[in-house]
PDB file of C-alpha atoms in Angstrom:
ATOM      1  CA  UNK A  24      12.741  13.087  -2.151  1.00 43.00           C
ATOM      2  CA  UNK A  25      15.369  12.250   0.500  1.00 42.00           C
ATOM      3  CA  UNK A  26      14.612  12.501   4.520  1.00 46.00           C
ATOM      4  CA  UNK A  27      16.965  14.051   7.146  1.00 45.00           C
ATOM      5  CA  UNK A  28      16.162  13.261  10.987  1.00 44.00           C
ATOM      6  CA  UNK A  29      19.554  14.171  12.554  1.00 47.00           C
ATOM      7  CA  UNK A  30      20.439  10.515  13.053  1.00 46.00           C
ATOM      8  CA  UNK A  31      24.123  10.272  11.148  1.00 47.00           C
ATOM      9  CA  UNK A  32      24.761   7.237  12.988  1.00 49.00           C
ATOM     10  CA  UNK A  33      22.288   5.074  11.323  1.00 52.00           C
ATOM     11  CA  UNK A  34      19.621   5.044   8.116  1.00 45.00           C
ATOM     12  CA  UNK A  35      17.362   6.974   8.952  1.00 83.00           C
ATOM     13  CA  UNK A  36      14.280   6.568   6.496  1.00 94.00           C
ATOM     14  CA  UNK A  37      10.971   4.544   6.573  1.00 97.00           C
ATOM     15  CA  UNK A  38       9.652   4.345   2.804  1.00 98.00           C
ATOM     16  CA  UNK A  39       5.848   3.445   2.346  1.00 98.00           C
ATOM     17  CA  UNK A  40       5.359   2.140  -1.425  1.00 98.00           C
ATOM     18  CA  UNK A  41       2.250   2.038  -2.052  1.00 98.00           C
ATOM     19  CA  UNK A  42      -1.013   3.179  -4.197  1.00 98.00           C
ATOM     20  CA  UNK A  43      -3.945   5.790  -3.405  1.00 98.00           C
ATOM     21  CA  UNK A  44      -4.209   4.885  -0.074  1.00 98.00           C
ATOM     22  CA  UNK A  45      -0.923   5.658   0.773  1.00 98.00           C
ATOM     23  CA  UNK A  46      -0.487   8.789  -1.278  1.00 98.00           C
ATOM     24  CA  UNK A  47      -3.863   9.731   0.875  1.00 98.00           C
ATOM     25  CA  UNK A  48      -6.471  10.140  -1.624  1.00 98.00           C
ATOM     26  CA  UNK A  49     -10.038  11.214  -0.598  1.00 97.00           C
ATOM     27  CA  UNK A  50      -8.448  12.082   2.696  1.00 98.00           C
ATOM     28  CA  UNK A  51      -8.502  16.184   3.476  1.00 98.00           C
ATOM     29  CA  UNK A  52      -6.738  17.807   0.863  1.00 95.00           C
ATOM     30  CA  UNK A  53      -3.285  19.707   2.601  1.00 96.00           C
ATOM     31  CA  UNK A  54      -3.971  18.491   6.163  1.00 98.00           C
ATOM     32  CA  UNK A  55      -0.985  16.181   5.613  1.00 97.00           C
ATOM     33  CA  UNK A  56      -3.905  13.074   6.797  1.00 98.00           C
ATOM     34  CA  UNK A  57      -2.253  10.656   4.836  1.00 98.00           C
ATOM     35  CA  UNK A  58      -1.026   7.181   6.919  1.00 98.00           C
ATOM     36  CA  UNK A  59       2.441   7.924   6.408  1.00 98.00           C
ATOM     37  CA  UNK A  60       1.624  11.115   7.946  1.00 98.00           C
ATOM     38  CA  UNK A  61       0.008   9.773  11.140  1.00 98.00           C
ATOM     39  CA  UNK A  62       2.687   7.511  11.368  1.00 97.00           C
ATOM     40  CA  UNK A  63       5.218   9.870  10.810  1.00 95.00           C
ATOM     41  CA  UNK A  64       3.490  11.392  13.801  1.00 94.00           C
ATOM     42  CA  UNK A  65       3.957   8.444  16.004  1.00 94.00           C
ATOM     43  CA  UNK A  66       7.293   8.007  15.335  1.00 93.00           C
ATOM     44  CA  UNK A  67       8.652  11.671  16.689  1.00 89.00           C
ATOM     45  CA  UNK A  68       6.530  10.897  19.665  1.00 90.00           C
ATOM     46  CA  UNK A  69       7.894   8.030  20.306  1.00 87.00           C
ATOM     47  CA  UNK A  70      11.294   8.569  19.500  1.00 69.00           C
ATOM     48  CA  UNK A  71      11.965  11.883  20.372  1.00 58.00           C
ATOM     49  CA  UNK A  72      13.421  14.483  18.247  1.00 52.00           C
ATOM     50  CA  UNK A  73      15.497  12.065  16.418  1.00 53.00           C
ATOM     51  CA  UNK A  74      13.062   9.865  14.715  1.00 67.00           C
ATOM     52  CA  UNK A  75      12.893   8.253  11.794  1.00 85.00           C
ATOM     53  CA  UNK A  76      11.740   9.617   8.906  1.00 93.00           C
ATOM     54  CA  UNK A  77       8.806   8.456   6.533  1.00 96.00           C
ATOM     55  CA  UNK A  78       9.099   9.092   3.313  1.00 97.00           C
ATOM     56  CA  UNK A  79       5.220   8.636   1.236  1.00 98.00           C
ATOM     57  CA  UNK A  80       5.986   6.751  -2.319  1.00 98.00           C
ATOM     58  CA  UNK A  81       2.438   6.358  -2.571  1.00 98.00           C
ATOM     59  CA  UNK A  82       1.022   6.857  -6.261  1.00 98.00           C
ATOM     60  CA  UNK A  83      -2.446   6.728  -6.873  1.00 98.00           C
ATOM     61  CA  UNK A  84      -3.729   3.940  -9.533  1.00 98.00           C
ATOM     62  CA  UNK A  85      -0.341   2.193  -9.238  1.00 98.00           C
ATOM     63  CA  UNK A  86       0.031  -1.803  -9.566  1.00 98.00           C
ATOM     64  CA  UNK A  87       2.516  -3.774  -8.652  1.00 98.00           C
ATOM     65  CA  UNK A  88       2.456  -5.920 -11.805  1.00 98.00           C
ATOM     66  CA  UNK A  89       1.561  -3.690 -14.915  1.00 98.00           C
ATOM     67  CA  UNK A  90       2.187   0.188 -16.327  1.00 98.00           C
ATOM     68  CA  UNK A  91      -0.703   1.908 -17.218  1.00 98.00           C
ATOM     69  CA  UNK A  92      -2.605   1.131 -20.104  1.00 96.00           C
ATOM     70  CA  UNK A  93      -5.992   2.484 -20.425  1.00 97.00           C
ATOM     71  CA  UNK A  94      -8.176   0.935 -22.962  1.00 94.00           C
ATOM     72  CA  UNK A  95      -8.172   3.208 -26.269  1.00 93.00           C
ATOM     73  CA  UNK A  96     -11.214   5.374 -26.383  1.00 93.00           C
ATOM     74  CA  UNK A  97     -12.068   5.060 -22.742  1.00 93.00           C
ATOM     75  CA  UNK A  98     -12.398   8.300 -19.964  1.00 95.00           C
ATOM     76  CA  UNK A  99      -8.890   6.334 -18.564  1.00 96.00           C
ATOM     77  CA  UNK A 100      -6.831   7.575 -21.280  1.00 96.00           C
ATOM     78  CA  UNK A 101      -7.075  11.245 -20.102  1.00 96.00           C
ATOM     79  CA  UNK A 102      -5.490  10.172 -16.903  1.00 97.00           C
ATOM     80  CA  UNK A 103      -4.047   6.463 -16.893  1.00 97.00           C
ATOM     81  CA  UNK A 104      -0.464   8.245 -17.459  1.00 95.00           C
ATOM     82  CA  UNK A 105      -0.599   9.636 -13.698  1.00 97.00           C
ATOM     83  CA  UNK A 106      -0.415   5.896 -12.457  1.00 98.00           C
ATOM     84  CA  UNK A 107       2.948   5.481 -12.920  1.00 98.00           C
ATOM     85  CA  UNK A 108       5.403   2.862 -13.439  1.00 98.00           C
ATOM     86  CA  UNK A 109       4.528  -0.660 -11.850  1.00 98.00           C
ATOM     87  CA  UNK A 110       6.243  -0.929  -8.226  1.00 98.00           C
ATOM     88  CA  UNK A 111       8.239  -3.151  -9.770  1.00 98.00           C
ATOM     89  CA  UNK A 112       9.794  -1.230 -12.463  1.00 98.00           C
ATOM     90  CA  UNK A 113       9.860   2.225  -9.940  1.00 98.00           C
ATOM     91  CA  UNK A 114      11.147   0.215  -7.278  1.00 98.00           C
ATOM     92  CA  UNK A 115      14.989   1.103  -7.936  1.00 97.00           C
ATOM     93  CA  UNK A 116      13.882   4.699  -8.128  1.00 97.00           C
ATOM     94  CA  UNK A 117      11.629   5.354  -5.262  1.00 98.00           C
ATOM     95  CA  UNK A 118      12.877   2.811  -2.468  1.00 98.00           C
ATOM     96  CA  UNK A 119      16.429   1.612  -2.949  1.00 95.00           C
ATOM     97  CA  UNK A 120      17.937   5.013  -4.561  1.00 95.00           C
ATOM     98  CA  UNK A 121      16.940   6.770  -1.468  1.00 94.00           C
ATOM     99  CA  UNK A 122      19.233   8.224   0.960  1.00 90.00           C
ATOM    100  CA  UNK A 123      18.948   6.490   4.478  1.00 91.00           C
ATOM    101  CA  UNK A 124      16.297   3.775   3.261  1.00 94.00           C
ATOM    102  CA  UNK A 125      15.938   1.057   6.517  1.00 95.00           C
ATOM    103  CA  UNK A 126      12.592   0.419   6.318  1.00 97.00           C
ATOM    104  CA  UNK A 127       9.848  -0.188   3.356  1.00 98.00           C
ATOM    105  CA  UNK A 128       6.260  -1.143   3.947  1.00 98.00           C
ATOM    106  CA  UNK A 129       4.268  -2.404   1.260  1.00 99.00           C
ATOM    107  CA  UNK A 130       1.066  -1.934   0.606  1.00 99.00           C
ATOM    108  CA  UNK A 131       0.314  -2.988  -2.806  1.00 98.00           C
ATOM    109  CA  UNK A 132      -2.761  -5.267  -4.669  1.00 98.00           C
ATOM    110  CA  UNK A 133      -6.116  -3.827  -4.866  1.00 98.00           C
ATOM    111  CA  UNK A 134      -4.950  -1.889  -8.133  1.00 98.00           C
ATOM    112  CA  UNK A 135      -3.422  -4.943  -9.774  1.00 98.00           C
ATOM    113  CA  UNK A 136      -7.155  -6.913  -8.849  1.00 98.00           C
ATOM    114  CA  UNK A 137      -9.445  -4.117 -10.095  1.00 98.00           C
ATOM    115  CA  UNK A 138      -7.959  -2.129 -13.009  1.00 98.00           C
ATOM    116  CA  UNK A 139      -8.553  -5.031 -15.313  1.00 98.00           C
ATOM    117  CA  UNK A 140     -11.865  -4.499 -16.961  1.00 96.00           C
ATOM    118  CA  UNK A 141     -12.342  -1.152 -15.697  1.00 96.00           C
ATOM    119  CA  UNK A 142      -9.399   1.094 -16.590  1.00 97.00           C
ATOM    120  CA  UNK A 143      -7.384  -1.418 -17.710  1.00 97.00           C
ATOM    121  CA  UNK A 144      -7.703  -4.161 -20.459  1.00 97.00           C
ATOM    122  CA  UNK A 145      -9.263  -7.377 -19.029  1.00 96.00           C
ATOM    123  CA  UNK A 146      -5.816  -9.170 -20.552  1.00 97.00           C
ATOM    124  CA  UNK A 147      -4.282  -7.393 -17.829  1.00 98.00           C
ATOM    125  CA  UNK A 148      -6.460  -9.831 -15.179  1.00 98.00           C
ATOM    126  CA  UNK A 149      -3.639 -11.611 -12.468  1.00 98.00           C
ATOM    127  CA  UNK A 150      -3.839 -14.384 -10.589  1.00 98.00           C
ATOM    128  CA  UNK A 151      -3.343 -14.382  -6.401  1.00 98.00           C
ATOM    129  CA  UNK A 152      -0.372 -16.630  -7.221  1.00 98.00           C
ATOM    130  CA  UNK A 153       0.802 -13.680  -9.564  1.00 98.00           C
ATOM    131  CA  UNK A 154       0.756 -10.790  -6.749  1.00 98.00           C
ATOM    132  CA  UNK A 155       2.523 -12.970  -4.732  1.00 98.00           C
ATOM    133  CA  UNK A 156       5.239 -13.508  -6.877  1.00 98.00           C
ATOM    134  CA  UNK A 157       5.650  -9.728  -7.340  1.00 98.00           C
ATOM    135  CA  UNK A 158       5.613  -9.509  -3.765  1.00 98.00           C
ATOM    136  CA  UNK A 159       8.498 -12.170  -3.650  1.00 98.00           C
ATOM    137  CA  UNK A 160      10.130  -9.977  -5.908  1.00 98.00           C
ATOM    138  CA  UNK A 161      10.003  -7.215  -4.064  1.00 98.00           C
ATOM    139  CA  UNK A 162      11.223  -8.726  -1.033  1.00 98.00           C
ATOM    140  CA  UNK A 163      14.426 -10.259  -2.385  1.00 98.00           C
ATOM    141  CA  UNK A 164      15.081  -6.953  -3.803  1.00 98.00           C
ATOM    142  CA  UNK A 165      14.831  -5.166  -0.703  1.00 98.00           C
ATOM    143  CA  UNK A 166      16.933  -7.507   0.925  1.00 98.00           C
ATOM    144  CA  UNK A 167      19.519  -7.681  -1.834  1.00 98.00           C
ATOM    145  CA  UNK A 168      19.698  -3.984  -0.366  1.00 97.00           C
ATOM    146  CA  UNK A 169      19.842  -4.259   3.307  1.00 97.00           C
ATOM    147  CA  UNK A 170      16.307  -3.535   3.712  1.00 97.00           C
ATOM    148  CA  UNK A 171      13.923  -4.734   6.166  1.00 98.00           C
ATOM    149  CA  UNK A 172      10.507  -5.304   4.455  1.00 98.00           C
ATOM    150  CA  UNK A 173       7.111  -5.096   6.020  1.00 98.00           C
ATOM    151  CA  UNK A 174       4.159  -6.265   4.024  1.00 98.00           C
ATOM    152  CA  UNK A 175       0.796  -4.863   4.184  1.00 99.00           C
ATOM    153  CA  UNK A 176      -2.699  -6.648   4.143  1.00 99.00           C
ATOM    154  CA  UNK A 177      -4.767  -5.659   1.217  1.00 99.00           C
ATOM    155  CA  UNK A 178      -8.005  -3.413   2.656  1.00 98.00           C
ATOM    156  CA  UNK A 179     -11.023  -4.569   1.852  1.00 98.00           C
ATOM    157  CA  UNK A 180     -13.968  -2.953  -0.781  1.00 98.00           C
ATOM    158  CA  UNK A 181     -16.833  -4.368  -1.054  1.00 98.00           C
ATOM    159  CA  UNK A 182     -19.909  -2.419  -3.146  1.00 97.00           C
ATOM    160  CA  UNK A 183     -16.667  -0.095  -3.991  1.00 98.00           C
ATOM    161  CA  UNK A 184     -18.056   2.771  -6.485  1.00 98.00           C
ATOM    162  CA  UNK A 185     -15.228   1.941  -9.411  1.00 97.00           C
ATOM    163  CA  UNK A 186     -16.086  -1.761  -9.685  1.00 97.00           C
ATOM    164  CA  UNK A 187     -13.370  -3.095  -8.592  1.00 98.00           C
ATOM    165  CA  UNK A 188     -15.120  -5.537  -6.310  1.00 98.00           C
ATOM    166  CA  UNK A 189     -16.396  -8.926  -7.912  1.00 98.00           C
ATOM    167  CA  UNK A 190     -16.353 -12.743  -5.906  1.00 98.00           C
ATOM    168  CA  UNK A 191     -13.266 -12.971  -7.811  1.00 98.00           C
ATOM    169  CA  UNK A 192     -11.468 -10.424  -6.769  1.00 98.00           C
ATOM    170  CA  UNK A 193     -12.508 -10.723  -2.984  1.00 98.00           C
ATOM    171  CA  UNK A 194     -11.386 -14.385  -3.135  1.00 98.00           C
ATOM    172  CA  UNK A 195      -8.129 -13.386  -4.543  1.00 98.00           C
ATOM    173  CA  UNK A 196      -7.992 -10.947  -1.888  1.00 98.00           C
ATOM    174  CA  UNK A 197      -7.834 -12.868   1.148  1.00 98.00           C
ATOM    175  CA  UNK A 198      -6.011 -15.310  -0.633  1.00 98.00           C
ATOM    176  CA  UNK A 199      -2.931 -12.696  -1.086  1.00 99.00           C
ATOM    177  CA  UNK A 200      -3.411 -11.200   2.787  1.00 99.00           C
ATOM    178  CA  UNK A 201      -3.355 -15.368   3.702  1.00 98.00           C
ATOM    179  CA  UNK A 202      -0.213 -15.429   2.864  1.00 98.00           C
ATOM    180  CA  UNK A 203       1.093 -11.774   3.758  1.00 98.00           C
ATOM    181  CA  UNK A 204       0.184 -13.179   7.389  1.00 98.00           C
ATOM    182  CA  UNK A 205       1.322 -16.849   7.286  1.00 98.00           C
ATOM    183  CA  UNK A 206       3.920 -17.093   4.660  1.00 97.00           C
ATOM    184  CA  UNK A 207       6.710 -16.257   6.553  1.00 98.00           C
ATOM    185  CA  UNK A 208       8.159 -14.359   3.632  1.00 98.00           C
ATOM    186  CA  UNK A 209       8.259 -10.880   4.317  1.00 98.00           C
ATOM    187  CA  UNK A 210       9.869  -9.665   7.551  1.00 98.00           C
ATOM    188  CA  UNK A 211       6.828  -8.380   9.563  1.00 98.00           C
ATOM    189  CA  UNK A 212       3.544  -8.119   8.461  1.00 98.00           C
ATOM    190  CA  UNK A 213       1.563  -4.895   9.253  1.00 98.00           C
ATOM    191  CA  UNK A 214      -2.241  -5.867   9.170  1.00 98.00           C
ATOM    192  CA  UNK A 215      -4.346  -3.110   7.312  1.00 99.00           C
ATOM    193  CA  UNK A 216      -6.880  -5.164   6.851  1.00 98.00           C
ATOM    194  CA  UNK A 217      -7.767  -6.466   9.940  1.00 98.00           C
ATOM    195  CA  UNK A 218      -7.611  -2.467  11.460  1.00 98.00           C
ATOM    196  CA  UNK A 219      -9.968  -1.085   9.223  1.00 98.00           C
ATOM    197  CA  UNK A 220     -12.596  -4.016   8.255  1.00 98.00           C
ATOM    198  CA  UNK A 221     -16.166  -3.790   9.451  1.00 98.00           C
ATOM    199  CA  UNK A 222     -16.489  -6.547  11.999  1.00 98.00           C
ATOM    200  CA  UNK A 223     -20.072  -6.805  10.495  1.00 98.00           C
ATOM    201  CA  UNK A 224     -18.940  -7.453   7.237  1.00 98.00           C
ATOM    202  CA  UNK A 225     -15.183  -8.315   6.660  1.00 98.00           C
ATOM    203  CA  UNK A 226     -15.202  -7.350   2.929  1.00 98.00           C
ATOM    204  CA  UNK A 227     -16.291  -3.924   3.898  1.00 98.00           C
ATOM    205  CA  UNK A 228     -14.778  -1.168   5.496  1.00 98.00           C
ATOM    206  CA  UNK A 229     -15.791  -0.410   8.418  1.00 98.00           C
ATOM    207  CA  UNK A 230     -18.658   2.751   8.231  1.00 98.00           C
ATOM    208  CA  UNK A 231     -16.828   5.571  10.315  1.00 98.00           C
ATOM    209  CA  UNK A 232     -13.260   4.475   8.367  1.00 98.00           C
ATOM    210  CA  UNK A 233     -14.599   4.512   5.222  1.00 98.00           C
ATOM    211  CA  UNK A 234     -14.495   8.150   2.855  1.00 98.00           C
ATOM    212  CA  UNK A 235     -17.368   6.756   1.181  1.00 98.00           C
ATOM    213  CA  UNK A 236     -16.450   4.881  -1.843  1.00 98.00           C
ATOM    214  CA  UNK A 237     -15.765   2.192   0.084  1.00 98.00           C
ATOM    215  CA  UNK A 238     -12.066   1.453  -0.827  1.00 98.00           C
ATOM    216  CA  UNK A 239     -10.556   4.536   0.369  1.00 98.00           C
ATOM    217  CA  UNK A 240      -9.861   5.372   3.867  1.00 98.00           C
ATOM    218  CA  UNK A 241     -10.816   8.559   5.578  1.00 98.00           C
ATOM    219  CA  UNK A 242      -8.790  10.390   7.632  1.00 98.00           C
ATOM    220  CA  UNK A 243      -9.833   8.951  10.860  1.00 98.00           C
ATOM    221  CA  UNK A 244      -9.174   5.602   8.529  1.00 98.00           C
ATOM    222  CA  UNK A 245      -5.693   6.735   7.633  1.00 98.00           C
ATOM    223  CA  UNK A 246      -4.980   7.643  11.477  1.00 98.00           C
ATOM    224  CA  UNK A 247      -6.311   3.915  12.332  1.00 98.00           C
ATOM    225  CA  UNK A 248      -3.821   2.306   9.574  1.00 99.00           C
ATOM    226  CA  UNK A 249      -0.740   4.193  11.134  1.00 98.00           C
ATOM    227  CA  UNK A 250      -1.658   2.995  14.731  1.00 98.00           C
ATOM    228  CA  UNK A 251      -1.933  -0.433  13.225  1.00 98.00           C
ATOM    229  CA  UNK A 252       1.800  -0.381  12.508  1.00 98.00           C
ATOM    230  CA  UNK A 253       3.945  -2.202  15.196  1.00 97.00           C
ATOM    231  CA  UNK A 254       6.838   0.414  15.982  1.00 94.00           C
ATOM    232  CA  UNK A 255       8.533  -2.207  17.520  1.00 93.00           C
ATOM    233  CA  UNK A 256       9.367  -3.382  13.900  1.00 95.00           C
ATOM    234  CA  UNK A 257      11.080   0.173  13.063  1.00 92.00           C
ATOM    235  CA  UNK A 258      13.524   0.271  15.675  1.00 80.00           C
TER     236      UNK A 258
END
């Protein structure tokens, strides 16, 4: 998919790369409710009728790390394939072969943390140093390109209904969003999680975000994750 805003002049394109929550599941089916959406939204308004374009290369069940590979004889193996390839492997395809690509945020993780031991093989288990390294990888690639690259905090899920959540995984996951924020590493940081956690309970969504599985955004979630992008960053 390529995106035309009527800016010649410049690139013109911001590309979200991302997982479920990007490509908008459990949000309302055809109501284009998806972040990208919402911040596509903020962007004409903003901008006027020259804005930048967002382009969604959101797949649901995608990692950063591994392709899919559901365990043999489990329900995965009837739709593991739709995953896709790992960002890093798809990353030529979907962000740097685009036409007019500035911009790429990231939002990449939770997939990587709990698809071990549930769809995927507990071999397949990575280490918060691990993420980060894809995420390094993804960041000199972008750059290699001209790109500026945003990264995004890792939403919580705590009690999540496909067990991804464990102590483990929660520990991992603020230790991956530490250094989103602090490592200096990616050129802006865009904080998910701090948008859409429950100030009750930080590991949790908060209630009126959260489409009720606990991991996945709502619509009124995915409208709070586009307002939590700086525009400032896109100009």
């Amino acid at each position: 998919m390529s995106v035309s805003t009527g800016r010649p002049d410049r690139s013109s394109a911001v590309i979200a790369l991302g997982d479920s929550i990007t490509d908008g599941a459990n949000t309302e089916a055809d109501a284009n409710h998806r972040w990208p959406d919402f911040l596509g939204q903020r962007l004409r308004a903003a901008h006027g009728p020259h804005s930048l374009g967002v382009l969604n290369e959101g797949i649901s069940g995608n990692r950063l790390l591994h392709d899919p590979n559901p365990p043999a004889g489990s329900d995965a193996e009837n739709y593991a394939a739709y995953f896709g390839q790992s960002a890093l492997r798809r990353f030529d395809r979907d962000v740097a072969a685009q036409p007019g690509a500035e911009h790429v945020i990231v939002l990449l993780g939770v997939n990587d943390l709990g698809h071990p031991g549930t769809v995927a093989p507990e071999s397949e288990k990575v280490s918060p140093q691990d993420i980060i390294d894809a995420h390094r990888q993804l960041i000199a690639r972008a750059h290699e390109r001209g790109l500026t690259v945003y990264g995004g905090t890792i939403l919580p899920f705590r009690n999540d209904t496909l067990g991804f959540y464990s102590v483990r995984n929660e520990a991992a996951r603020q230790a991956v969003n530490r250094w989103i924020r602090a490592g200096g590493e990616y050129d802006g940081v865009i904080d998910f999680d701090k948008a859409l956690r429950d100030p009750a309970d930080p590991q949790r969504l908060r209630p009126s975000y959260d489409s009720g599985d606990h991991l996945h955004p709502n619509d009124v979630g995915a409208e709070a994750m586009a307002d939590a992008v700086p525009l400032h960053l896109l100009h």
